[in-house]
mmCIF file of C-alpha atoms and ligand atoms in Angstrom:
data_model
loop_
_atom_site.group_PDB
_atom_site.id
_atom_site.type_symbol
_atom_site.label_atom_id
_atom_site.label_comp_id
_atom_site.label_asym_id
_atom_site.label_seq_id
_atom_site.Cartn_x
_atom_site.Cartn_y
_atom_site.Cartn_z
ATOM 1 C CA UNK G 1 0.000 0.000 0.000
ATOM 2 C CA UNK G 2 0.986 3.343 -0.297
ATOM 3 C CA UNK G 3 2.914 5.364 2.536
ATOM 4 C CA UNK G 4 0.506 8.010 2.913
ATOM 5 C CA UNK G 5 -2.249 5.738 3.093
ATOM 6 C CA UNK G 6 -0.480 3.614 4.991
ATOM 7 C CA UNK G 7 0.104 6.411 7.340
ATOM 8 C CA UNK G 8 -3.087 8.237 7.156
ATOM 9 C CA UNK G 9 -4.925 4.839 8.344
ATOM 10 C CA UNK G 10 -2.537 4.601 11.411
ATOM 11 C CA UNK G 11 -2.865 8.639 12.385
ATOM 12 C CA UNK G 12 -7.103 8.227 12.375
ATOM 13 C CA UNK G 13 -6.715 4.765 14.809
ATOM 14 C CA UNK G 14 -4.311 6.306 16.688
ATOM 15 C CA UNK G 15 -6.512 9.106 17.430
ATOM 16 C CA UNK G 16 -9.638 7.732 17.678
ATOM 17 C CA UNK G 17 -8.423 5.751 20.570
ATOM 18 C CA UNK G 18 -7.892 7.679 23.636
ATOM 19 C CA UNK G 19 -5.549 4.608 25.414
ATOM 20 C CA UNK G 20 -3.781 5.236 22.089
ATOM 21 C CA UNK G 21 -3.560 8.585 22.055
ATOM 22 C CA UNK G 22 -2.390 8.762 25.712
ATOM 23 C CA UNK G 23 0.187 6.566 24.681
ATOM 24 C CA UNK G 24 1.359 8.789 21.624
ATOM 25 C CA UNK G 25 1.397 11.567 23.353
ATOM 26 C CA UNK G 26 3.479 10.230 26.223
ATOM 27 C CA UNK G 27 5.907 8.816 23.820
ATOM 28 C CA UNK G 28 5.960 12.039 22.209
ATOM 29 C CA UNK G 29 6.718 14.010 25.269
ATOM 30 C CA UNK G 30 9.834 11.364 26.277
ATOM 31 C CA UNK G 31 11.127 11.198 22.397
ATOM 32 C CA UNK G 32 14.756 10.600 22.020
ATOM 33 C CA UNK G 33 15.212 13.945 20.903
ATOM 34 C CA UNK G 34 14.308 15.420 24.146
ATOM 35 C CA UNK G 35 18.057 15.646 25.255
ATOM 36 C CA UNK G 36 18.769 18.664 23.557
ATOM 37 C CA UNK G 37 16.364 20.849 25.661
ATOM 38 C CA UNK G 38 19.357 20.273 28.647
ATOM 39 C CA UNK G 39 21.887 22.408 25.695
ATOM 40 C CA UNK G 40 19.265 25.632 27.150
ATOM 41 C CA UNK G 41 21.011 27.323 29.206
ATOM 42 C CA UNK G 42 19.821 29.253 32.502
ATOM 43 C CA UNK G 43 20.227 32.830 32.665
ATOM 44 C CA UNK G 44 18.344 33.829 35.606
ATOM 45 C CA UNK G 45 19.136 36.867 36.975
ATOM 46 C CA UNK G 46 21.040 37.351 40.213
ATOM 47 C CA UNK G 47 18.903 38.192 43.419
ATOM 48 C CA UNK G 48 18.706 41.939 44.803
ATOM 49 C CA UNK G 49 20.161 43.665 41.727
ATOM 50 C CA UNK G 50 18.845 46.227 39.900
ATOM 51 C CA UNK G 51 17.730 45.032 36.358
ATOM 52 C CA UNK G 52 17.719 48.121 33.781
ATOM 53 C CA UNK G 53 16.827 47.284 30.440
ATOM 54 C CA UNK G 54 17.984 49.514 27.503
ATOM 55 C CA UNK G 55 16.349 49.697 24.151
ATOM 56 C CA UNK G 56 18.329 51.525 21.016
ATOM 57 C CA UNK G 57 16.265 52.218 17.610
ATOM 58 C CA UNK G 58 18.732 50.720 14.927
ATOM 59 C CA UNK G 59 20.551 53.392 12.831
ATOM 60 C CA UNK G 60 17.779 56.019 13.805
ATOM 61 C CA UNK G 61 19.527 58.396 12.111
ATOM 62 C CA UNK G 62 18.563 57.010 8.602
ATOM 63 C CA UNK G 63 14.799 56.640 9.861
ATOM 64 C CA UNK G 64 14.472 60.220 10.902
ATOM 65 C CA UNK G 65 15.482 61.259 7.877
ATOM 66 C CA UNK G 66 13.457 59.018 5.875
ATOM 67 C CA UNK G 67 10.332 60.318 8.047
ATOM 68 C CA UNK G 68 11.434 64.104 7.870
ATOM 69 C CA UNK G 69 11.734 64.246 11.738
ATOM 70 C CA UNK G 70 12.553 68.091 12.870
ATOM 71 C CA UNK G 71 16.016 68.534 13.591
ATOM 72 C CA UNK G 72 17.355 68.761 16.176
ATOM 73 C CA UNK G 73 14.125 67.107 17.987
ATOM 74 C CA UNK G 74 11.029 66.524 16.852
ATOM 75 C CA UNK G 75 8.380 66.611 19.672
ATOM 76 C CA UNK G 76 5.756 64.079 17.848
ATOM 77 C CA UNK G 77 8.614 61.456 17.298
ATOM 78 C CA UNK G 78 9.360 61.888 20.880
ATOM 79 C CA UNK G 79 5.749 61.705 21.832
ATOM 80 C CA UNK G 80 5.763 58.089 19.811
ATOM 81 C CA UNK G 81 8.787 56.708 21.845
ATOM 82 C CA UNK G 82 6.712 58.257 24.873
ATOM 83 C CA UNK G 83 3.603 56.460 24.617
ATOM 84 C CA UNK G 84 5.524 52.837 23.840
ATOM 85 C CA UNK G 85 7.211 53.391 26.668
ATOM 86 C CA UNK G 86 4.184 54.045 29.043
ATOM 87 C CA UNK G 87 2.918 50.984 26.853
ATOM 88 C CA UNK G 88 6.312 48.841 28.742
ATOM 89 C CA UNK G 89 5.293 49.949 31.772
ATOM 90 C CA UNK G 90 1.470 49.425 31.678
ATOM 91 C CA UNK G 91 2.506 46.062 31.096
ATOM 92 C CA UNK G 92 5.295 45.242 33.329
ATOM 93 C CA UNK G 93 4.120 46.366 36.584
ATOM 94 C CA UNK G 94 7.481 45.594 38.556
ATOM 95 C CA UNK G 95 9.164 48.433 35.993
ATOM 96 C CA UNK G 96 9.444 51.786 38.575
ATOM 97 C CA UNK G 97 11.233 53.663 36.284
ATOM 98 C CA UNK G 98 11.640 54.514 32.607
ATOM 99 C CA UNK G 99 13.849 57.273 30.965
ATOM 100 C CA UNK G 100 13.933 58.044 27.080
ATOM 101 C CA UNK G 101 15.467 60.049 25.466
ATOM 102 C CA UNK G 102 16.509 60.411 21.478
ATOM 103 C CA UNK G 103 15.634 56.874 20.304
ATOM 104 C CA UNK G 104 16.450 55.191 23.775
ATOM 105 C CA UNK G 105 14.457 54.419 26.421
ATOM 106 C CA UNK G 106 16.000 52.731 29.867
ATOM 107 C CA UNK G 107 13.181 50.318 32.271
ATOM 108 C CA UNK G 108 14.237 50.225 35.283
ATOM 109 C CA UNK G 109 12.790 46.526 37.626
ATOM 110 C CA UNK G 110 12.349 46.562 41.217
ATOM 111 C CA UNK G 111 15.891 44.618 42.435
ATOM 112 C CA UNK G 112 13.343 41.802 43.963
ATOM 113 C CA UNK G 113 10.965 41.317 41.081
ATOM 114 C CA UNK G 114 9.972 37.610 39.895
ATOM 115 C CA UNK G 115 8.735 38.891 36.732
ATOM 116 C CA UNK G 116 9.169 35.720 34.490
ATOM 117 C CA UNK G 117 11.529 33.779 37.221
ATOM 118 C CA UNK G 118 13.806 36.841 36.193
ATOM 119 C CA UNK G 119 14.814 34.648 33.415
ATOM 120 C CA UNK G 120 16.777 37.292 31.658
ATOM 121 C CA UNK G 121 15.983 36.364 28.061
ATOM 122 C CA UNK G 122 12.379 36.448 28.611
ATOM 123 C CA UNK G 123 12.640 39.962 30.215
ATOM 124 C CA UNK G 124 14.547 41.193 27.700
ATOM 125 C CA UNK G 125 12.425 39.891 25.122
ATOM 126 C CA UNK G 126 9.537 40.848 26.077
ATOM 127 C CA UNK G 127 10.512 44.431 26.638
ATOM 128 C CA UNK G 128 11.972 45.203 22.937
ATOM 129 C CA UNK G 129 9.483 43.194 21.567
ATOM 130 C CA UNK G 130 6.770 45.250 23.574
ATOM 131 C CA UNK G 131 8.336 48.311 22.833
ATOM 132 C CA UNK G 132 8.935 48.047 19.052
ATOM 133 C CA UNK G 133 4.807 46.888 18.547
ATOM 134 C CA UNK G 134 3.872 49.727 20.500
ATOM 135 C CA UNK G 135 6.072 52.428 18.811
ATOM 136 C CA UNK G 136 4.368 50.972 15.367
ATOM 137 C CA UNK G 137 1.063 51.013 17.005
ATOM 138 C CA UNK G 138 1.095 54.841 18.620
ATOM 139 C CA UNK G 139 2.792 56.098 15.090
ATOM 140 C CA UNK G 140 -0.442 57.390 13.412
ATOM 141 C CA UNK G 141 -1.069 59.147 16.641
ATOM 142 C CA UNK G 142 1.655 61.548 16.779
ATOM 143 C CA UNK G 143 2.610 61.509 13.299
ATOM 144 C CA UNK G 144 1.015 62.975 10.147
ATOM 145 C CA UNK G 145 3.007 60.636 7.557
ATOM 146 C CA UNK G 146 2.678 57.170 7.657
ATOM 147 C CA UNK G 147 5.525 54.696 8.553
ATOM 148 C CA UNK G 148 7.382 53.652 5.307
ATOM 149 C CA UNK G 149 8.805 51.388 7.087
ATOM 150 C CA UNK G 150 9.492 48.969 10.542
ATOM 151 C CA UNK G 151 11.730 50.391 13.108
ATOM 152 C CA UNK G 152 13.539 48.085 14.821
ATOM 153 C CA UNK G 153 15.057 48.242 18.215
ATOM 154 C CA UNK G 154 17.863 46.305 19.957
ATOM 155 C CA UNK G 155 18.018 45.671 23.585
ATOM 156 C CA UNK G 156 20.098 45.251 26.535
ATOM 157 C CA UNK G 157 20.668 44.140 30.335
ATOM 158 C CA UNK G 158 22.557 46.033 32.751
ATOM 159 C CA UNK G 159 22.502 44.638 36.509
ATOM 160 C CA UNK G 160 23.696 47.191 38.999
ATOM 161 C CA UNK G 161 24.284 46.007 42.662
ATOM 162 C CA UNK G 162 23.881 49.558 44.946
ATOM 163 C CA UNK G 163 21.229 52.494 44.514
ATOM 164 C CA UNK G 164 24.087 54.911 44.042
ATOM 165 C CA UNK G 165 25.107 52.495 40.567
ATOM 166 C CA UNK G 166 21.692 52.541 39.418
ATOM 167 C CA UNK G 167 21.478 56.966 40.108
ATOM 168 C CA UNK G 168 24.916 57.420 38.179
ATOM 169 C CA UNK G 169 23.353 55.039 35.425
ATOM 170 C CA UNK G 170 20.664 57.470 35.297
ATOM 171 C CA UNK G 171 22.665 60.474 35.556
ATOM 172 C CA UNK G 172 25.250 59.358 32.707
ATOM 173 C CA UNK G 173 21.766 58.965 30.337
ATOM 174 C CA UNK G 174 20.657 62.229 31.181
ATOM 175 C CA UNK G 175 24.094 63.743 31.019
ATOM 176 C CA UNK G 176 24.049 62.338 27.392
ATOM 177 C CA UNK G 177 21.076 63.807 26.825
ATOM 178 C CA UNK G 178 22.391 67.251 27.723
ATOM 179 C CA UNK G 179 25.812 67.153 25.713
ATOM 180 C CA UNK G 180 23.968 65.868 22.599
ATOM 181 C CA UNK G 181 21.392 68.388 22.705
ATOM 182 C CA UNK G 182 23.177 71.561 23.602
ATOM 183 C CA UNK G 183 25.160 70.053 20.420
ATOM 184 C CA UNK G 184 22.540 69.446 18.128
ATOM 185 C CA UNK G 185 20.687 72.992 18.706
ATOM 186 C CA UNK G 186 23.613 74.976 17.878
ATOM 187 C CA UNK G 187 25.057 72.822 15.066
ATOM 188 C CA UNK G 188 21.144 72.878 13.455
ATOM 189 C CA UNK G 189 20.830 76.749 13.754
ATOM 190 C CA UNK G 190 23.889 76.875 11.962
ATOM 191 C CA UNK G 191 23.052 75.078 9.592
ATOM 192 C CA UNK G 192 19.477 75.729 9.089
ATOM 193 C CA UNK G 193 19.628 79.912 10.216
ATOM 194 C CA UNK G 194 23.268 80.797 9.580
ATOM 195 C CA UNK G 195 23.462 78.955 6.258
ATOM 196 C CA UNK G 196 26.699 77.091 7.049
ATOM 197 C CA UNK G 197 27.511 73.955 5.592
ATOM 198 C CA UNK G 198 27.476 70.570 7.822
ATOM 199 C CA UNK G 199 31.422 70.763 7.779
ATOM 200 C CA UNK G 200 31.265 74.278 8.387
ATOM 201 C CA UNK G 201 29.072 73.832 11.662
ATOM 202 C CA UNK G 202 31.156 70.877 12.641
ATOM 203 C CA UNK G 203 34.774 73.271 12.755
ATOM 204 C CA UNK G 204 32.586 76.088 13.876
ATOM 205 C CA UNK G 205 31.532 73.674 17.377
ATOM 206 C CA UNK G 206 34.976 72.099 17.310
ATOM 207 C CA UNK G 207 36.997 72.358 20.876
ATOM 208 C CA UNK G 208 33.742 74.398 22.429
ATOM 209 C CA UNK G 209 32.664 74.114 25.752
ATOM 210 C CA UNK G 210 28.944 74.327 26.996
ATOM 211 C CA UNK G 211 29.258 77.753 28.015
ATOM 212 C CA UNK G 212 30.611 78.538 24.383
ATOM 213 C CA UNK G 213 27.298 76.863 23.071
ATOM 214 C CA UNK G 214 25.267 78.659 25.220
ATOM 215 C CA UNK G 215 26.811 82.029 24.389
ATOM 216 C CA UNK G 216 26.748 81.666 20.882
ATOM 217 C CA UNK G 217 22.936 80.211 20.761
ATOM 218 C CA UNK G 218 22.447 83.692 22.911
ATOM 219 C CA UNK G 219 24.262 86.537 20.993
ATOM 220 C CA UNK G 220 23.732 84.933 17.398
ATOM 221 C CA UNK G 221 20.154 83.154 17.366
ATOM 222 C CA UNK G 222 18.635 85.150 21.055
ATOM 223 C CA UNK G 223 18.259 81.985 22.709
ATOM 224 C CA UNK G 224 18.349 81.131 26.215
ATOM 225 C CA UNK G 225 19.173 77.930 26.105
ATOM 226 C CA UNK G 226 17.579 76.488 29.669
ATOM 227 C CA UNK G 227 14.198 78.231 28.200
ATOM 228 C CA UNK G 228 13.946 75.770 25.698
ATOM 229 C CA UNK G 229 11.771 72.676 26.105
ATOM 230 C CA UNK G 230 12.576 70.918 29.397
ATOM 231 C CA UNK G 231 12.054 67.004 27.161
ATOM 232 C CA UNK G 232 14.700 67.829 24.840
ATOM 233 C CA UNK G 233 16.999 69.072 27.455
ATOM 234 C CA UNK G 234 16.268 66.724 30.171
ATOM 235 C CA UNK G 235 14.383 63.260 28.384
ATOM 236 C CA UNK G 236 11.694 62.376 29.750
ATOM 237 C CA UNK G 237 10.943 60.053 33.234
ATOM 238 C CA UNK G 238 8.095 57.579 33.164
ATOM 239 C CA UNK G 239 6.525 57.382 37.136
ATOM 240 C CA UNK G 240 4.224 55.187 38.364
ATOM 241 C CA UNK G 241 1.566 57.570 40.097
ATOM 242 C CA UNK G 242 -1.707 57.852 41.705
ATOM 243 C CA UNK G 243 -3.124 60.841 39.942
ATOM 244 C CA UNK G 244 -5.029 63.488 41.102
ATOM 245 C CA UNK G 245 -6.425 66.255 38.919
ATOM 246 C CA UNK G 246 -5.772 69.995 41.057
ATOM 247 C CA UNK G 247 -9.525 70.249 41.029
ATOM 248 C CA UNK G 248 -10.567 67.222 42.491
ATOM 249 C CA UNK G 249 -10.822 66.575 46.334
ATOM 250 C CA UNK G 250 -7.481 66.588 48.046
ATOM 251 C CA UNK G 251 -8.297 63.377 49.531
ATOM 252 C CA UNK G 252 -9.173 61.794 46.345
ATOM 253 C CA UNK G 253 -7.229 58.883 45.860
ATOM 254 C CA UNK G 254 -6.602 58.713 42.172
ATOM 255 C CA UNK G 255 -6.287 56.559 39.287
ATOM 256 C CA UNK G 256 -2.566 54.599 38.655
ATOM 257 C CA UNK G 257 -1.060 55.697 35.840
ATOM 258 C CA UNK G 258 2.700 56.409 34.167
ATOM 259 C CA UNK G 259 3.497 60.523 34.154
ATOM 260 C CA UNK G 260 5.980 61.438 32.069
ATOM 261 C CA UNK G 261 8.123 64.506 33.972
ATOM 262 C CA UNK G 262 10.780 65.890 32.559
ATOM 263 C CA UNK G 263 13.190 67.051 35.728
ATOM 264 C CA UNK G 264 16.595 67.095 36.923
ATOM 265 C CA UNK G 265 17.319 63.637 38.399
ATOM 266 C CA UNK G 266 20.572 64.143 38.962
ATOM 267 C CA UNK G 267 20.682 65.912 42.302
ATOM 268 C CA UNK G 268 19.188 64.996 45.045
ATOM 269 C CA UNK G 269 16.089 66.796 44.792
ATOM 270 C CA UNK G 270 14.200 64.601 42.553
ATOM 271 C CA UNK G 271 15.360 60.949 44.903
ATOM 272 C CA UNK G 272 13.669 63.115 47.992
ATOM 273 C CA UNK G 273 10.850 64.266 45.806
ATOM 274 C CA UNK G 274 10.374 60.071 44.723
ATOM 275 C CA UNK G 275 11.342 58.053 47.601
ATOM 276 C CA UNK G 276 9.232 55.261 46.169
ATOM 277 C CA UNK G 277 11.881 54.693 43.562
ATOM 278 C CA UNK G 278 14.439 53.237 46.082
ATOM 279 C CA UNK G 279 12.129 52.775 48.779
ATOM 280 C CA UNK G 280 9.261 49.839 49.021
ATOM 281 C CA UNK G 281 7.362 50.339 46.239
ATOM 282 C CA UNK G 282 4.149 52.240 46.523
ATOM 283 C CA UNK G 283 3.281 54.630 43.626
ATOM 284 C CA UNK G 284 3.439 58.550 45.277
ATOM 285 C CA UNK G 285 0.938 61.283 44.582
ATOM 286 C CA UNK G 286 0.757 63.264 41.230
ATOM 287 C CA UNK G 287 -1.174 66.415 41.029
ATOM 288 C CA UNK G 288 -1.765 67.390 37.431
ATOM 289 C CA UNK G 289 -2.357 70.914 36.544
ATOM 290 C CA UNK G 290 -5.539 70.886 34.803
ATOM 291 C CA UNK G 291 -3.542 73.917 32.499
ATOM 292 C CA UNK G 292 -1.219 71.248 31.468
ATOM 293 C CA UNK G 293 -3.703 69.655 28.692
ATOM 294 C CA UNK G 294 -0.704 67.714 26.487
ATOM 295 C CA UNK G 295 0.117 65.409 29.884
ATOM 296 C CA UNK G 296 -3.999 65.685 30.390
ATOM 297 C CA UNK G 297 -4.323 64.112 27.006
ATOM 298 C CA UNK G 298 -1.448 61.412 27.426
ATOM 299 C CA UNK G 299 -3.617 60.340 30.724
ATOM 300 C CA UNK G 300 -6.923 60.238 29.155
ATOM 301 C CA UNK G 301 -4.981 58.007 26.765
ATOM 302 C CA UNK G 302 -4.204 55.686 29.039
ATOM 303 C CA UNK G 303 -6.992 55.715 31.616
ATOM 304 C CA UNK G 304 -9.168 54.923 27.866
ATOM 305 C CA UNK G 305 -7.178 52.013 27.436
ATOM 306 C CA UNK G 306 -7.454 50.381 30.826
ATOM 307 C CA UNK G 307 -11.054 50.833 30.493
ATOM 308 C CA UNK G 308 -10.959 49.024 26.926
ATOM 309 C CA UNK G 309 -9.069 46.299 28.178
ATOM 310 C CA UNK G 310 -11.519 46.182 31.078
ATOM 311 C CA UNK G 311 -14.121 46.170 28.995
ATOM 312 C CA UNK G 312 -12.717 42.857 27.066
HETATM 313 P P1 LIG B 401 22.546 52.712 15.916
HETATM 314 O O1 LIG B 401 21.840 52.953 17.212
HETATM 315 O O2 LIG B 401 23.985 52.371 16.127
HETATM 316 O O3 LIG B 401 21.865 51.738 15.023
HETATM 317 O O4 LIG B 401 22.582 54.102 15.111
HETATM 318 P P2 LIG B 401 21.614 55.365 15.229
HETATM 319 O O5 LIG B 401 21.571 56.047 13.898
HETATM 320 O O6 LIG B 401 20.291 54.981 15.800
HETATM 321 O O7 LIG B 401 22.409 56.319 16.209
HETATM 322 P P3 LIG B 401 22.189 56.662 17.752
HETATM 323 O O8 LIG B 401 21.315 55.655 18.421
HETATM 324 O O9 LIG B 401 23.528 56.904 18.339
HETATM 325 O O10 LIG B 401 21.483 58.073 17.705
HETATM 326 C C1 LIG B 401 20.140 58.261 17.454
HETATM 327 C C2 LIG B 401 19.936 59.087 16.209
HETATM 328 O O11 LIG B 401 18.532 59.182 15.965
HETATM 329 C C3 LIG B 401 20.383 60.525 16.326
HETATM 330 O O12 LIG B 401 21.735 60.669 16.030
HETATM 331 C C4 LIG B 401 19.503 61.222 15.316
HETATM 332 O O13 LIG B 401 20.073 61.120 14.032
HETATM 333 C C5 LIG B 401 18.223 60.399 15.340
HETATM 334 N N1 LIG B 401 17.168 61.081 16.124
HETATM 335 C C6 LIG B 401 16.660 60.702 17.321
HETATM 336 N N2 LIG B 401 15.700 61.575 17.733
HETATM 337 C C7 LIG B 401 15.608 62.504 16.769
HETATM 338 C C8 LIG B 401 14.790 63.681 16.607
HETATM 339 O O14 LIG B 401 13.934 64.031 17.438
HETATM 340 N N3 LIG B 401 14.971 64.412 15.471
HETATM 341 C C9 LIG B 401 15.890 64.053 14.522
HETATM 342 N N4 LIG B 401 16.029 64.803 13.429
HETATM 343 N N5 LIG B 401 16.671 62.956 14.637
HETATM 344 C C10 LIG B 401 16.531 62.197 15.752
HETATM 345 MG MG1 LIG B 402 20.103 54.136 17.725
#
């Protein structure tokens, strides 16, 4: 007879006969090949450590110009890598921190989460994988053109052992974020206002210091430089918050949800201002200003979303 019938005949017995099927199944789960799960190996993460995952968009530079992204910053494209990282954080509860800036964005995890057996492939997985759909999902949002193509993201895990490790981690992110900007906005108005050439701008800036920057964005272009957006000079942090609109009842609990707050976290000031951070986790108090309506609309966003997913 032929194989296939041969086979096809054996397939239907076997599974019309649950003994049989038991059997198969069994045998199935015990095959010979089995060994070669033990080459896995374990990678779970180290107890009491801070786990800070970094995601990087891949040459970013290329996709911002292919999308005509302002230069230096554009606030909608910031706004996208915004809302997928509120996405990360809707979703991974143990995450009490997230910082973005450019096309980065840093999670921080409580040191004594068990999210996923703190298997660190799975966390790290999950996060870019997260991250990237979301990004592609909040695009039409923010942006008026439509993606011609998928961004891609890598990822990263960095475990730091003391709260003083994780704050300089932070700090050296947000320091970046200062260089590269105070950079960018006086190499762009160059370029863009002064009419110099990219090479031009680039000797021009060459061997400066900040204060140089900041003297030449004042007496050529009349800008104050710490006047200017506090997101592009600062990035933005994602808290965990119960929020509490100014006009509501002072002893109104509030909704959880992620505020993005663009502040100095390099002093002290802001670890005072946040003790949940370090401390045992319980999300502090945020009182929005019902003037501020762009952080009013990201919260609507995301207060209509739990309700959806409520809903299902
Ligand atoms: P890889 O990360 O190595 O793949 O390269 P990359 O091109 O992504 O460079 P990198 O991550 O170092 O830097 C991010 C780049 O994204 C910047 O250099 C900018 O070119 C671009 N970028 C990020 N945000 C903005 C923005 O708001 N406006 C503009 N115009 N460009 C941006
Ligand atoms: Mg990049």
């Amino acid at each position: 007879m032929h194989f296939r019938a041969l086979n096809h005949i054996f397939t239907k017995f076997l599974f019309t006969n649950k003994s049989a099927t038991a059997l198969h199944t069994r045998s199935m789960a015990c095959s010979r090949y089995e060994y070669v799960k033990s080459y896995e190996q374990d990678d779970k993460i180290l107890p009491n450590v801070w786990i800070v995952i970094r995601i990087d968009g891949k040459k970013f530079h290329k996709f911002a110009n292919a999308h005509k992204f302002e230069k230096p910053n554009d606030e909608n494209a910031l706004n996208v890598m915004n809302a997928a990282g509120i996405a990360v954080m809707e979703e991974f509860r143990d995450i009490v921190l997230g910082y973005g800036q450019s096309d980065e964005y840093s999670f921080v995890f409580r040191k004594d989460t068990s999210a996923f057996k703190r298997r660190a492939a799975k966390l790290l997985s999950y996060v870019t994988s997260m991250f990237t759909s979301s990004y592609v999902l909040s695009w039409s949002q923010w942006m008026q053109r439509p993606l011609s193509y998928a961004p891609c993201f890598d990822g990263r895990i960095v475990l730091y052992p003391s709260d003083e490790n994780l704050r300089d981690y932070l700090s050296w992110r947000q320091a970046d974020v200062h260089v590269n900007n105070l950079y960018n906005t006086a190499f762009w108005k160059l370029v863009l206002e002064s009419g110099l050439t990219n090479q031009q701008a680039e000797e021009r800036l060459r061997g400066t210091f900040s204060s140089d920057k900041n003297e030449l964005l004042f007496q050529e272009f009349g800008i104050n430089y710490n006047t200017l957006p506090a997101m592009y000079r600062k990035g933005t942090i994602l808290l965990r918050k119960r929020v509490v609109l100014d006009s509501q009842d002072e002893q109104e609990k509030g909704r959880q949800a992620i505020v993005p707050i663009h502040e100095d976290l390099i002093g002290n000031e802001f670890w005072k201002q946040h003790t949940e951070i370090l401390g045992k986790y319980v999300p502090g108090k945020h009182v929005v200003n019902s003037l501020n309506k762009h952080l009013e609309r990201q919260l609507a966003k995301q207060l209509e979303k739990q309700a959806t997913i409520a809903e299902i």
